[in-house]
Amino acid sequence: MESGGGKHFILVHGLAHGAWCWYKVVARLRAAGHRATALDMAASGVHPARLHEVASFEDYSRPLLDAVAAAPDGDRLVLVGHSLGGLSVALAMERFPGKVAAAVFLAASMPRVGSHMGVTIEEFKRAIKPDFFMDSTTTVLNTEQGPQTALLLGPNLLASKLYDQCPAEDLELGKLLIRPGFQFMDDPTMKDETLLTHANFGSVKRVFVIAKADTSNTEEMQRQTVDLSPGTDVEEIAGADHMAMLSKPTEVCEVLVRIADRRRSQTLRTLRQREAMEVGGGGKHFVLVHGLCLGAWSWYKVATALESAGHRVTALDLAASGAHPARLHEVRSFEDYSRPLLDAVAAAPDGDRLVLVGHSHGGASLALAMERFPRKVAAAVFVDAALPWVGKHIGVGTEAFMKKAASKGLLMDCQMVPITGTGIGTGSEDAGGQQGTAIVMGPKFLQKCYKESPAEDVTLAKQLVRPGNQFMDDPVMKDEALLTAANYGSIKKVFVVAKAAHGSSTSTEEVQRWIEATNPGTEVQEIAGADHAVMNSKPRELCDVLVGVARRYD
């Protein structure tokens, strides 16, 4: 792993397969500190589309095209295509050459400038015997572009020609998960001889990885593909069958990292030149953390404003929040709850100094990340948030608020519900007993929190809030020695006061005195007319505050 952080690999499967076939390689790349995104092309893997709904090769490749388009310009990608996936990679290279550091073709179709992309499939079909596909079957499906022939790979073909060097478990996995697929031979995109250009596709570094034990796309056939594309680098993996990512995952991972490292110097030079041309050194990277019961969705306005201004934004769902798949009873600790933030900060390159932004209870997760990774954080912004201090446990702010809320009825129609081993609200007699207490925010309470926000945002919140756990009895939340002056205390902190248009229950002066007593040196910013959901009631003003903070404390 290079000192500037890990690479970002995007992995594209072959015909009839899915993202699942990369599971061994993804695990190894991530363990080595790199980012790995394995994608399902349309109607493949667990992608929800049905095959007859995928009318074109463009539609089929859309998940890849969208992923590359969405990647920040500085996040130069290593695209990896297996088998038919090489053609989707080629299309992405042509569309987004500036975002691709290198393209890797793993025993794959590799087209070339001056020929249509389908020529590689035509050459393959001419080279194989008539009975090559063995027990595979074909079906004609009606699509928007007319009838297309779908191919379903047979189990005998899989066993003898694709997975013949793989563990038996992976062959079984393949039999269970493959889906019928189109080769799109008559698709206009596949037939266009002017599609791939020297300026775009031809400008991206290409590496072909030969699977030397491949009995379907033989070594001889693979080398012929390379010979037709001068300037392509070559790597070899001995003992690898066609499914090299399953038969030789460690070797595939090592090859990919080696390829990415070869591009390091050129990539860093390009990024430094680009940064030098930008005023102020280029955009900042903001990591946005939601409050209790909310999710990354709560930042949609601020994220849009920051991205429009040229900055990078990562809005996270903490565990069992927003669209995060975990259920509340499965999240056993504050550490587990905060894991998406901790992992994101850990994965950030050392030079990519972050501005962490936490709203409400999200301030507690911010504090944990600051203590763990102080050198990766340029500044931390607490938006009307829990702001702990050195010498006290992280939960001190939340504890004080809950005591005040209970005595003054501030929680209104919120419900406190037991969390058990099987869910929430079913009582401690359920399996596992009570594991904590969840808060379920009521509509009246939300209305109060969003009292200055547009009605649409109140409705959105009511539809998307999930029960939340404050983890008040968690050991991490109770540890008064956890936050240290050397780590948490060393990071510049900014507190944003939400001052409602119709008066604030706590004056800015009172907040400032409290912060001076507990967190000396913390800067205080005020946003007039903001309710507790500052990101919804005053998104532009909050964006301006965040950009100002990033400039001052870069």
XYZ file of C-alpha atoms in Angstrom, residues 46-432:
387
model
C -28.407 -9.815 -7.906
C -29.157 -6.860 -10.171
C -32.959 -6.491 -10.176
C -33.451 -6.093 -13.933
C -34.846 -8.984 -15.965
C -32.857 -9.912 -19.034
C -35.572 -9.005 -21.551
C -35.609 -5.480 -20.037
C -31.943 -4.941 -20.966
C -32.330 -3.759 -24.539
C -28.763 -2.702 -25.332
C -25.114 -3.141 -24.428
C -25.229 0.409 -23.068
C -28.030 -0.602 -20.696
C -26.125 -3.720 -19.690
C -22.985 -1.678 -18.915
C -24.860 1.146 -17.175
C -23.821 0.140 -13.610
C -20.167 0.480 -14.593
C -20.648 3.699 -16.560
C -22.551 5.258 -13.667
C -19.917 4.187 -11.125
C -17.060 5.674 -13.149
C -19.016 8.859 -13.834
C -19.698 9.281 -10.114
C -16.083 8.812 -9.044
C -14.299 12.043 -8.002
C -11.816 13.272 -10.567
C -8.923 12.750 -8.157
C -9.937 9.142 -7.483
C -8.264 7.644 -10.550
C -9.550 4.137 -11.035
C -8.121 0.786 -11.997
C -10.817 -0.948 -14.064
C -10.647 -4.739 -14.204
C -12.708 -6.682 -16.729
C -13.026 -10.465 -16.897
C -14.027 -12.274 -20.081
C -16.961 -10.384 -21.683
C -16.515 -7.717 -18.995
C -13.557 -6.420 -20.978
C -15.982 -4.873 -23.460
C -17.826 -2.943 -20.749
C -14.457 -1.730 -19.467
C -13.539 -0.591 -22.995
C -16.751 1.426 -23.240
C -15.998 3.100 -19.892
C -12.429 3.890 -21.021
C -13.747 5.601 -24.144
C -16.307 7.621 -22.178
C -14.150 8.600 -19.183
C -10.440 8.359 -20.079
C -9.460 11.035 -17.549
C -10.841 8.975 -14.665
C -9.025 5.714 -15.441
C -5.422 5.170 -14.372
C -5.227 1.728 -15.968
C -7.458 -0.967 -17.458
C -6.823 -4.638 -16.756
C -8.193 -7.347 -19.046
C -8.224 -10.670 -17.197
C -8.493 -13.435 -19.817
C -10.902 -10.968 -21.367
C -12.262 -9.595 -24.598
C -9.963 -6.674 -25.398
C -11.083 -4.608 -28.407
C -8.885 -2.218 -30.326
C -9.083 1.142 -32.088
C -10.314 0.800 -35.667
C -12.431 -2.313 -35.110
C -15.872 -2.728 -33.603
C -16.024 -4.154 -30.092
C -17.882 -7.261 -31.241
C -14.904 -8.350 -33.348
C -13.364 -10.000 -30.294
C -16.394 -12.270 -29.857
C -16.420 -13.035 -33.573
C -12.737 -14.043 -33.416
C -13.416 -16.227 -30.378
C -16.302 -18.028 -32.083
C -14.160 -18.701 -35.149
C -11.454 -20.251 -32.964
C -13.606 -22.675 -30.978
C -15.116 -26.008 -32.045
C -18.838 -26.281 -32.867
C -19.532 -28.283 -29.711
C -17.643 -25.894 -27.412
C -20.693 -24.830 -25.378
C -21.615 -28.447 -24.555
C -24.771 -28.529 -22.407
C -25.409 -24.773 -22.526
C -28.830 -23.681 -23.771
C -30.143 -20.701 -25.714
C -33.447 -18.865 -25.528
C -34.811 -16.092 -27.753
C -36.226 -13.154 -25.774
C -38.119 -10.147 -27.114
C -36.527 -6.794 -26.206
C -37.096 -3.194 -27.250
C -34.526 -3.713 -30.007
C -36.165 -6.899 -31.197
C -35.455 -10.588 -30.524
C -32.140 -11.414 -28.847
C -30.617 -14.771 -28.052
C -29.797 -15.444 -24.399
C -27.145 -17.991 -23.445
C -27.338 -20.032 -20.233
C -24.036 -21.755 -19.488
C -24.439 -25.475 -18.737
C -23.041 -27.186 -15.637
C -20.796 -29.491 -17.677
C -19.300 -26.519 -19.501
C -18.707 -24.761 -16.197
C -17.013 -27.793 -14.672
C -14.799 -28.755 -17.625
C -13.839 -25.458 -19.258
C -14.355 -22.532 -16.893
C -13.963 -23.749 -13.275
C -11.728 -26.765 -13.916
C -8.959 -25.529 -11.557
C -11.309 -24.028 -8.953
C -12.299 -25.508 -5.581
C -15.476 -27.588 -5.748
C -17.293 -25.043 -3.583
C -16.731 -22.309 -6.156
C -18.005 -24.506 -8.963
C -21.132 -25.122 -6.895
C -21.434 -21.389 -6.275
C -21.246 -20.786 -10.011
C -23.946 -23.358 -10.734
C -26.226 -21.697 -8.203
C -25.664 -18.087 -9.245
C -25.186 -17.849 -13.006
C -27.984 -16.215 -14.994
C -28.717 -16.208 -18.724
C -26.887 -13.477 -20.592
C -26.795 -11.642 -23.929
C -23.620 -11.182 -25.948
C -25.212 -8.227 -27.813
C -23.613 -9.175 -31.123
C -26.113 -7.135 -33.187
C -26.149 -4.111 -30.897
C -25.215 -0.821 -32.645
C -22.598 -0.046 -29.983
C -20.920 -3.385 -30.616
C -20.958 -2.802 -34.377
C -19.577 0.756 -34.461
C -16.030 0.714 -35.896
C -15.498 4.388 -35.024
C -16.519 4.050 -31.374
C -13.071 3.459 -29.859
C -10.667 6.325 -30.452
C -6.931 6.849 -29.940
C -7.628 10.031 -27.974
C -9.819 8.311 -25.388
C -9.691 4.503 -25.253
C -6.195 4.482 -26.752
C -4.835 6.922 -24.177
C -5.517 4.642 -21.193
C -2.808 2.197 -20.151
C -3.893 -1.394 -20.890
C -2.661 -4.567 -19.204
C -3.691 -8.054 -20.309
C -3.474 -10.810 -17.690
C -3.039 -14.248 -19.246
C -4.609 -17.166 -17.406
C -2.177 -19.842 -18.517
C -4.376 -22.865 -17.674
C -7.534 -21.483 -19.305
C -9.034 -24.280 -21.419
C -11.788 -22.106 -22.908
C -9.906 -18.976 -23.952
C -6.582 -20.733 -24.378
C -3.203 -19.143 -23.756
C -2.593 -19.089 -27.518
C -5.864 -17.239 -28.114
C -5.092 -14.771 -25.340
C -1.648 -14.018 -26.778
C -3.179 -13.413 -30.210
C -5.454 -10.831 -28.599
C -2.424 -9.083 -27.099
C -0.525 -9.156 -30.400
C -3.372 -7.245 -32.070
C -3.048 -4.402 -29.513
C 0.527 -3.055 -29.569
C 1.578 -1.247 -26.394
C -0.395 -3.512 -24.094
C 1.527 -4.768 -21.058
C 1.275 -8.469 -20.233
C 1.095 -10.339 -16.929
C 0.796 -14.117 -16.528
C -0.755 -16.301 -13.837
C 0.320 -19.926 -13.919
C -2.290 -22.548 -13.033
C -5.191 -20.143 -13.495
C -8.260 -21.398 -15.332
C -10.791 -19.075 -16.951
C -12.171 -18.125 -13.518
C -8.767 -16.933 -12.366
C -10.263 -14.809 -9.587
C -11.494 -18.034 -7.960
C -8.733 -20.490 -8.853
C -5.829 -18.084 -8.134
C -7.270 -15.168 -6.110
C -4.048 -14.307 -4.261
C -2.088 -14.179 -7.489
C -4.773 -12.043 -9.176
C -4.713 -9.646 -6.239
C -0.923 -9.389 -6.350
C -0.990 -8.695 -10.090
C -3.618 -5.967 -9.687
C -1.716 -4.220 -6.910
C 1.504 -4.443 -8.921
C -0.218 -2.874 -11.937
C -1.673 -0.080 -9.799
C 1.692 0.619 -8.187
C 3.335 0.984 -11.602
C 0.893 3.777 -12.333
C 1.616 5.497 -9.012
C 4.273 7.994 -10.085
C 2.397 9.115 -13.173
C -0.877 9.411 -11.270
C 0.675 11.435 -8.446
C 2.365 13.773 -10.921
C -0.939 14.307 -12.714
C -2.780 15.026 -9.473
C -0.132 17.463 -8.254
C -0.178 19.322 -11.553
C -3.971 19.504 -11.391
C -3.894 20.745 -7.780
C -1.322 23.392 -8.632
C -3.620 24.742 -11.345
C -6.610 25.031 -9.013
C -7.135 28.083 -6.852
C -6.476 27.256 -3.211
C -5.237 23.742 -3.955
C -8.505 22.218 -5.146
C -11.630 20.934 -3.458
C -11.841 19.685 0.107
C -13.152 16.338 1.311
C -16.067 16.563 3.737
C -17.348 13.529 5.621
C -20.912 14.110 6.853
C -22.321 12.191 9.819
C -26.041 12.241 10.619
C -27.785 12.433 13.959
C -29.648 9.749 15.876
C -32.426 7.973 13.929
C -31.537 9.849 10.730
C -29.270 8.820 7.844
C -27.005 10.069 5.069
C -30.184 11.222 3.306
C -30.477 14.140 5.763
C -27.453 15.786 4.090
C -28.816 15.742 0.537
C -29.042 19.551 0.232
C -25.636 20.293 1.775
C -23.967 17.496 -0.190
C -25.364 18.919 -3.432
C -24.179 22.428 -2.591
C -20.675 21.261 -1.625
C -20.294 19.096 -4.718
C -21.519 21.912 -6.951
C -18.762 24.055 -5.464
C -16.165 21.474 -6.501
C -15.669 19.636 -3.215
C -15.704 15.935 -2.402
C -18.479 14.748 -0.137
C -18.962 11.457 1.669
C -22.303 11.263 3.493
C -22.429 8.104 5.586
C -25.116 5.866 7.000
C -24.033 4.693 10.431
C -24.970 1.106 11.266
C -28.733 0.389 11.216
C -29.419 3.943 10.049
C -30.663 5.338 6.747
C -30.228 2.673 4.078
C -27.658 0.678 6.061
C -28.766 -2.998 5.957
C -28.134 -3.866 9.618
C -31.058 -4.214 12.028
C -30.862 -2.291 15.273
C -30.630 -5.360 17.501
C -27.647 -6.586 15.458
C -25.602 -3.484 16.320
C -24.244 -4.435 19.734
C -21.923 -1.516 20.531
C -21.218 2.142 19.860
C -18.082 0.979 18.042
C -20.205 -1.144 15.690
C -22.632 1.747 15.202
C -19.775 4.107 14.297
C -17.939 1.549 12.134
C -18.919 3.076 8.744
C -17.310 6.370 9.809
C -14.237 4.735 11.327
C -13.693 2.644 8.196
C -14.127 5.667 5.912
C -11.582 7.735 7.823
C -9.150 4.813 8.045
C -9.369 4.279 4.269
C -8.730 7.935 3.385
C -5.236 8.622 2.019
C -2.985 10.359 4.562
C -2.711 13.436 2.353
C -6.467 13.709 1.988
C -7.042 15.619 5.242
C -10.714 15.453 6.055
C -13.262 17.875 7.398
C -15.548 15.808 9.612
C -19.045 17.181 10.136
C -21.379 15.732 12.763
C -24.986 16.631 13.469
C -26.650 16.103 16.856
C -25.725 12.667 18.283
C -23.329 12.260 15.334
C -20.906 14.438 17.274
C -20.170 11.474 19.523
C -19.101 9.328 16.556
C -17.011 12.243 15.310
C -15.169 12.370 18.629
C -14.331 8.658 18.408
C -12.950 9.044 14.876
C -10.915 12.097 15.907
C -9.349 10.197 18.795
C -8.485 7.231 16.561
C -7.206 9.116 13.495
C -6.088 12.626 14.524
C -3.599 13.010 11.667
C -6.268 12.398 9.049
C -8.606 15.157 10.263
C -8.014 18.807 9.374
C -11.007 20.063 11.366
C -14.220 18.827 12.962
C -17.519 20.699 12.762
C -20.235 19.992 15.348
C -23.570 21.146 13.917
C -25.843 21.676 16.918
C -24.190 18.465 18.040
C -22.961 16.525 21.030
C -19.512 17.969 21.809
C -17.615 15.899 24.385
C -14.407 17.056 26.029
C -11.136 15.623 27.275
C -11.502 14.204 30.771
C -15.162 13.272 30.329
C -16.792 10.292 28.645
C -18.152 10.677 25.104
C -21.738 10.343 26.240
C -21.629 13.253 28.681
C -23.462 15.656 26.376
C -26.174 13.183 25.411
C -26.595 12.197 29.063
C -27.153 15.804 30.106
C -29.650 16.407 27.294
C -31.684 13.305 28.107
C -31.948 14.288 31.767
C -33.141 17.743 30.773
C -35.526 16.317 28.161
C -37.070 13.908 30.653
C -37.664 16.632 33.239
C -39.132 19.143 30.792
C -41.062 16.852 28.440
C -38.909 17.808 25.464
C -39.185 14.360 23.878
C -42.917 14.858 23.355
C -44.319 11.838 21.469
C -41.054 9.912 21.176
C -41.129 6.356 22.508
C -38.438 4.517 24.458
C -38.591 0.850 23.466
C -36.533 -2.143 24.678
C -34.054 -3.710 22.237
C -33.965 -7.501 22.469
C -32.048 -10.258 20.769
C -34.720 -10.542 18.093
C -35.741 -6.948 17.520
C -37.304 -3.999 19.349
C -40.426 -3.540 21.374
C -41.166 -7.193 22.109
C -40.032 -7.316 25.710
C -37.074 -8.791 27.544
C -38.604 -12.217 27.540
C -37.465 -12.656 23.920
C -34.313 -14.546 23.073
C -31.220 -12.700 24.222
